[in-house]
């Protein structure tokens, strides 16, 4: 926003908050689609909890206050249940990373947590011991996958050149290797409307 960097990969939540100051470049394709979900997870040995509502009075871990899947969605979900997010849990804390949410829940530092489903599923492939120590009890609706954005005064030519690099990654040997490491299928130009659901949740939470 301040023009100090040209491009960034950000979460959908800060994108919708500052969409008039950021320019959408591209949206990742995960499992062939530009969407992902928030997962609510608990320790694997917790066989009783079946949804966020079952975690009343428990210790809960969020990833980051700027995260849609790791903060905004569970806040919104609690408001739809008629609950106050500030008092529903006995204690909550930020881990400042989705993987760290999985780790905190897996070792019992938290009774539950909110994590990016794309991150959880990728960890299930690359570090299965981490995710085996947790269990997914709730999945959110689909949201636009965290996008690539540009600074507000980026020229149309430079934006299009960078977008083309991302969109053409599957056809490039090095690009295809990077996509495999990220467990992504590629990128599409995308549209701001992909993030309207996040915007509606943010407005609801602000009103509440």
mmCIF file of C-alpha atoms in Angstrom:
data_model
loop_
_atom_site.group_PDB
_atom_site.id
_atom_site.type_symbol
_atom_site.label_atom_id
_atom_site.label_comp_id
_atom_site.label_asym_id
_atom_site.label_seq_id
_atom_site.Cartn_x
_atom_site.Cartn_y
_atom_site.Cartn_z
ATOM 1 C CA UNK A 1 0.000 0.000 0.000
ATOM 2 C CA UNK A 2 2.907 2.341 0.738
ATOM 3 C CA UNK A 3 4.673 1.524 -2.524
ATOM 4 C CA UNK A 4 7.711 -0.059 -0.836
ATOM 5 C CA UNK A 5 7.324 -3.358 -2.706
ATOM 6 C CA UNK A 6 5.874 -4.124 -6.107
ATOM 7 C CA UNK A 7 4.011 -7.410 -5.559
ATOM 8 C CA UNK A 8 2.922 -9.564 -2.631
ATOM 9 C CA UNK A 9 1.082 -12.796 -1.898
ATOM 10 C CA UNK A 10 -1.517 -11.861 0.701
ATOM 11 C CA UNK A 11 -4.523 -13.363 2.395
ATOM 12 C CA UNK A 12 -7.997 -12.584 1.107
ATOM 13 C CA UNK A 13 -8.890 -10.732 4.339
ATOM 14 C CA UNK A 14 -6.391 -7.861 3.966
ATOM 15 C CA UNK A 15 -7.141 -7.835 0.249
ATOM 16 C CA UNK A 16 -10.831 -7.087 0.815
ATOM 17 C CA UNK A 17 -10.000 -4.532 3.504
ATOM 18 C CA UNK A 18 -7.710 -2.626 1.171
ATOM 19 C CA UNK A 19 -8.993 -3.703 -2.244
ATOM 20 C CA UNK A 20 -9.249 -0.078 -3.390
ATOM 21 C CA UNK A 21 -5.545 0.354 -2.652
ATOM 22 C CA UNK A 22 -4.318 -2.956 -4.095
ATOM 23 C CA UNK A 23 -4.490 -4.332 -7.619
ATOM 24 C CA UNK A 24 -5.386 -7.975 -8.126
ATOM 25 C CA UNK A 25 -2.756 -9.793 -10.196
ATOM 26 C CA UNK A 26 -3.530 -13.506 -10.045
ATOM 27 C CA UNK A 27 -5.192 -16.200 -7.939
ATOM 28 C CA UNK A 28 -3.654 -19.649 -7.344
ATOM 29 C CA UNK A 29 -5.339 -22.788 -8.579
ATOM 30 C CA UNK A 30 -5.415 -25.505 -5.933
ATOM 31 C CA UNK A 31 -6.791 -28.862 -6.995
ATOM 32 C CA UNK A 32 -7.816 -27.184 -10.223
ATOM 33 C CA UNK A 33 -9.899 -24.395 -8.681
ATOM 34 C CA UNK A 34 -9.216 -20.882 -7.274
ATOM 35 C CA UNK A 35 -10.698 -21.706 -3.872
ATOM 36 C CA UNK A 36 -9.742 -22.946 -0.421
ATOM 37 C CA UNK A 37 -11.374 -23.392 2.991
ATOM 38 C CA UNK A 38 -10.781 -22.741 6.649
ATOM 39 C CA UNK A 39 -10.446 -25.851 8.829
ATOM 40 C CA UNK A 40 -11.287 -26.019 12.513
ATOM 41 C CA UNK A 41 -9.030 -28.639 14.079
ATOM 42 C CA UNK A 42 -8.717 -30.367 17.458
ATOM 43 C CA UNK A 43 -6.203 -32.854 18.886
ATOM 44 C CA UNK A 44 -6.536 -36.280 17.291
ATOM 45 C CA UNK A 45 -7.414 -37.865 20.620
ATOM 46 C CA UNK A 46 -10.409 -35.538 21.052
ATOM 47 C CA UNK A 47 -13.206 -37.830 19.939
ATOM 48 C CA UNK A 48 -16.048 -35.714 21.292
ATOM 49 C CA UNK A 49 -15.837 -32.345 19.520
ATOM 50 C CA UNK A 50 -17.717 -32.222 16.226
ATOM 51 C CA UNK A 51 -17.731 -28.505 15.451
ATOM 52 C CA UNK A 52 -16.662 -25.089 16.644
ATOM 53 C CA UNK A 53 -19.680 -24.873 18.951
ATOM 54 C CA UNK A 54 -18.258 -27.775 20.983
ATOM 55 C CA UNK A 55 -15.172 -25.753 21.951
ATOM 56 C CA UNK A 56 -16.916 -23.401 24.364
ATOM 57 C CA UNK A 57 -14.688 -22.631 27.351
ATOM 58 C CA UNK A 58 -11.647 -24.243 25.702
ATOM 59 C CA UNK A 59 -8.259 -22.826 24.685
ATOM 60 C CA UNK A 60 -8.209 -21.813 21.015
ATOM 61 C CA UNK A 61 -5.381 -20.864 18.672
ATOM 62 C CA UNK A 62 -5.686 -18.422 15.784
ATOM 63 C CA UNK A 63 -3.003 -18.028 13.150
ATOM 64 C CA UNK A 64 -2.887 -14.273 12.562
ATOM 65 C CA UNK A 65 -5.303 -11.337 12.957
ATOM 66 C CA UNK A 66 -4.910 -10.606 9.221
ATOM 67 C CA UNK A 67 -5.866 -14.149 8.235
ATOM 68 C CA UNK A 68 -9.244 -15.052 6.771
ATOM 69 C CA UNK A 69 -9.080 -18.790 7.432
ATOM 70 C CA UNK A 70 -7.106 -18.495 10.655
ATOM 71 C CA UNK A 71 -9.039 -15.673 12.304
ATOM 72 C CA UNK A 72 -11.899 -14.000 10.420
ATOM 73 C CA UNK A 73 -13.844 -17.175 9.605
ATOM 74 C CA UNK A 74 -13.988 -18.557 13.187
ATOM 75 C CA UNK A 75 -14.921 -15.078 14.448
ATOM 76 C CA UNK A 76 -17.707 -14.902 11.867
ATOM 77 C CA UNK A 77 -18.825 -18.457 12.579
ATOM 78 C CA UNK A 78 -19.239 -17.690 16.263
ATOM 79 C CA UNK A 79 -21.357 -14.630 15.485
ATOM 80 C CA UNK A 80 -23.664 -16.781 13.340
ATOM 81 C CA UNK A 81 -24.062 -19.071 16.353
ATOM 82 C CA UNK A 82 -25.110 -16.075 18.442
ATOM 83 C CA UNK A 83 -21.880 -16.205 20.447
ATOM 84 C CA UNK A 84 -19.468 -13.478 21.498
ATOM 85 C CA UNK A 85 -16.035 -14.367 20.062
ATOM 86 C CA UNK A 86 -14.255 -12.459 22.838
ATOM 87 C CA UNK A 87 -15.809 -14.513 25.635
ATOM 88 C CA UNK A 88 -16.621 -17.866 24.011
ATOM 89 C CA UNK A 89 -13.200 -19.415 24.695
ATOM 90 C CA UNK A 90 -11.538 -19.490 28.102
ATOM 91 C CA UNK A 91 -8.355 -18.289 26.398
ATOM 92 C CA UNK A 92 -7.140 -17.703 22.871
ATOM 93 C CA UNK A 93 -3.788 -16.806 21.340
ATOM 94 C CA UNK A 94 -2.109 -16.175 17.995
ATOM 95 C CA UNK A 95 0.592 -18.511 16.718
ATOM 96 C CA UNK A 96 1.547 -16.211 13.791
ATOM 97 C CA UNK A 97 1.576 -19.089 11.324
ATOM 98 C CA UNK A 98 -0.799 -21.781 10.076
ATOM 99 C CA UNK A 99 1.718 -24.562 10.590
ATOM 100 C CA UNK A 100 2.200 -23.355 14.144
ATOM 101 C CA UNK A 101 -1.563 -23.691 14.737
ATOM 102 C CA UNK A 102 -1.306 -27.343 13.700
ATOM 103 C CA UNK A 103 1.694 -27.799 15.988
ATOM 104 C CA UNK A 104 -0.007 -26.081 18.943
ATOM 105 C CA UNK A 105 -3.150 -28.183 18.631
ATOM 106 C CA UNK A 106 -1.199 -31.364 17.960
ATOM 107 C CA UNK A 107 0.855 -31.121 21.147
ATOM 108 C CA UNK A 108 -2.082 -29.967 23.275
ATOM 109 C CA UNK A 109 -1.149 -26.320 23.795
ATOM 110 C CA UNK A 110 -4.600 -25.528 22.410
ATOM 111 C CA UNK A 111 -7.847 -27.499 22.481
ATOM 112 C CA UNK A 112 -8.692 -26.269 18.995
ATOM 113 C CA UNK A 113 -7.519 -23.971 16.248
ATOM 114 C CA UNK A 114 -8.319 -22.409 12.900
ATOM 115 C CA UNK A 115 -6.029 -23.154 9.976
ATOM 116 C CA UNK A 116 -5.832 -22.632 6.220
ATOM 117 C CA UNK A 117 -7.158 -25.849 4.662
ATOM 118 C CA UNK A 118 -4.648 -25.602 1.810
ATOM 119 C CA UNK A 119 -1.822 -25.474 4.355
ATOM 120 C CA UNK A 120 -3.250 -28.371 6.384
ATOM 121 C CA UNK A 121 -3.695 -30.553 3.287
ATOM 122 C CA UNK A 122 -0.203 -29.682 2.029
ATOM 123 C CA UNK A 123 1.283 -30.564 5.405
ATOM 124 C CA UNK A 124 -0.654 -33.843 5.270
ATOM 125 C CA UNK A 125 1.402 -34.668 2.162
ATOM 126 C CA UNK A 126 4.768 -33.238 3.185
ATOM 127 C CA UNK A 127 4.738 -33.642 6.992
ATOM 128 C CA UNK A 128 2.005 -36.203 7.728
ATOM 129 C CA UNK A 129 3.126 -36.704 11.330
ATOM 130 C CA UNK A 130 2.050 -33.128 12.060
ATOM 131 C CA UNK A 131 -1.479 -33.429 10.734
ATOM 132 C CA UNK A 132 -1.993 -36.955 12.120
ATOM 133 C CA UNK A 133 -1.873 -35.415 15.584
ATOM 134 C CA UNK A 134 -4.934 -33.306 14.708
ATOM 135 C CA UNK A 135 -8.452 -33.907 13.453
ATOM 136 C CA UNK A 136 -10.594 -31.663 11.248
ATOM 137 C CA UNK A 137 -14.016 -31.126 12.827
ATOM 138 C CA UNK A 138 -15.377 -28.354 10.612
ATOM 139 C CA UNK A 139 -14.751 -26.995 7.123
ATOM 140 C CA UNK A 140 -15.857 -23.552 6.023
ATOM 141 C CA UNK A 141 -17.560 -22.681 2.753
ATOM 142 C CA UNK A 142 -15.162 -22.074 -0.131
ATOM 143 C CA UNK A 143 -13.368 -18.737 -0.393
ATOM 144 C CA UNK A 144 -11.184 -17.184 -3.069
ATOM 145 C CA UNK A 145 -7.630 -18.476 -2.625
ATOM 146 C CA UNK A 146 -5.136 -15.943 -1.194
ATOM 147 C CA UNK A 147 -4.204 -13.736 -4.160
ATOM 148 C CA UNK A 148 -1.137 -12.074 -5.609
ATOM 149 C CA UNK A 149 -1.525 -8.285 -5.572
ATOM 150 C CA UNK A 150 0.393 -5.267 -6.838
ATOM 151 C CA UNK A 151 1.034 -1.808 -5.407
ATOM 152 C CA UNK A 152 -1.657 0.686 -6.392
ATOM 153 C CA UNK A 153 0.470 2.668 -8.863
ATOM 154 C CA UNK A 154 1.894 -0.349 -10.700
ATOM 155 C CA UNK A 155 1.772 0.226 -14.446
ATOM 156 C CA UNK A 156 -0.631 -1.907 -16.461
ATOM 157 C CA UNK A 157 2.257 -3.224 -18.575
ATOM 158 C CA UNK A 158 4.322 -4.366 -15.587
ATOM 159 C CA UNK A 159 1.299 -5.918 -13.908
ATOM 160 C CA UNK A 160 0.412 -7.829 -17.054
ATOM 161 C CA UNK A 161 4.007 -9.012 -17.510
ATOM 162 C CA UNK A 162 4.126 -10.443 -13.988
ATOM 163 C CA UNK A 163 0.663 -11.960 -14.373
ATOM 164 C CA UNK A 164 1.794 -13.682 -17.575
ATOM 165 C CA UNK A 165 4.769 -15.216 -15.762
ATOM 166 C CA UNK A 166 2.453 -16.685 -13.125
ATOM 167 C CA UNK A 167 -0.181 -17.907 -15.579
ATOM 168 C CA UNK A 168 2.481 -19.514 -17.798
ATOM 169 C CA UNK A 169 4.286 -21.294 -14.929
ATOM 170 C CA UNK A 170 2.939 -24.796 -15.739
ATOM 171 C CA UNK A 171 4.557 -24.633 -19.194
ATOM 172 C CA UNK A 172 7.973 -23.704 -17.788
ATOM 173 C CA UNK A 173 10.217 -26.419 -16.297
ATOM 174 C CA UNK A 174 11.344 -24.371 -13.313
ATOM 175 C CA UNK A 175 7.853 -22.948 -12.845
ATOM 176 C CA UNK A 176 6.307 -26.421 -12.894
ATOM 177 C CA UNK A 177 8.798 -27.556 -10.243
ATOM 178 C CA UNK A 178 7.916 -24.614 -8.009
ATOM 179 C CA UNK A 179 4.207 -25.307 -8.435
ATOM 180 C CA UNK A 180 4.764 -28.917 -7.420
ATOM 181 C CA UNK A 181 6.582 -27.799 -4.264
ATOM 182 C CA UNK A 182 3.651 -25.497 -3.473
ATOM 183 C CA UNK A 183 1.105 -28.200 -4.361
ATOM 184 C CA UNK A 184 -0.550 -25.721 -6.727
ATOM 185 C CA UNK A 185 -1.766 -26.332 -10.277
ATOM 186 C CA UNK A 186 -1.104 -22.829 -11.573
ATOM 187 C CA UNK A 187 -2.634 -19.351 -11.562
ATOM 188 C CA UNK A 188 -5.524 -17.517 -13.191
ATOM 189 C CA UNK A 189 -6.116 -13.792 -13.509
ATOM 190 C CA UNK A 190 -9.132 -14.111 -11.207
ATOM 191 C CA UNK A 191 -11.720 -11.471 -10.390
ATOM 192 C CA UNK A 192 -12.395 -9.375 -7.273
ATOM 193 C CA UNK A 193 -15.792 -11.080 -6.942
ATOM 194 C CA UNK A 194 -13.983 -14.229 -5.785
ATOM 195 C CA UNK A 195 -13.489 -12.465 -2.468
ATOM 196 C CA UNK A 196 -17.000 -11.100 -1.945
ATOM 197 C CA UNK A 197 -17.780 -13.824 0.594
ATOM 198 C CA UNK A 198 -14.819 -12.746 2.713
ATOM 199 C CA UNK A 199 -15.939 -9.124 2.434
ATOM 200 C CA UNK A 200 -19.420 -10.045 3.668
ATOM 201 C CA UNK A 201 -17.971 -11.919 6.653
ATOM 202 C CA UNK A 202 -15.703 -8.986 7.523
ATOM 203 C CA UNK A 203 -18.646 -6.575 7.419
ATOM 204 C CA UNK A 204 -20.707 -8.861 9.653
ATOM 205 C CA UNK A 205 -17.923 -9.205 12.220
ATOM 206 C CA UNK A 206 -17.339 -5.436 12.239
ATOM 207 C CA UNK A 207 -21.043 -4.783 12.856
ATOM 208 C CA UNK A 208 -21.131 -7.333 15.649
#
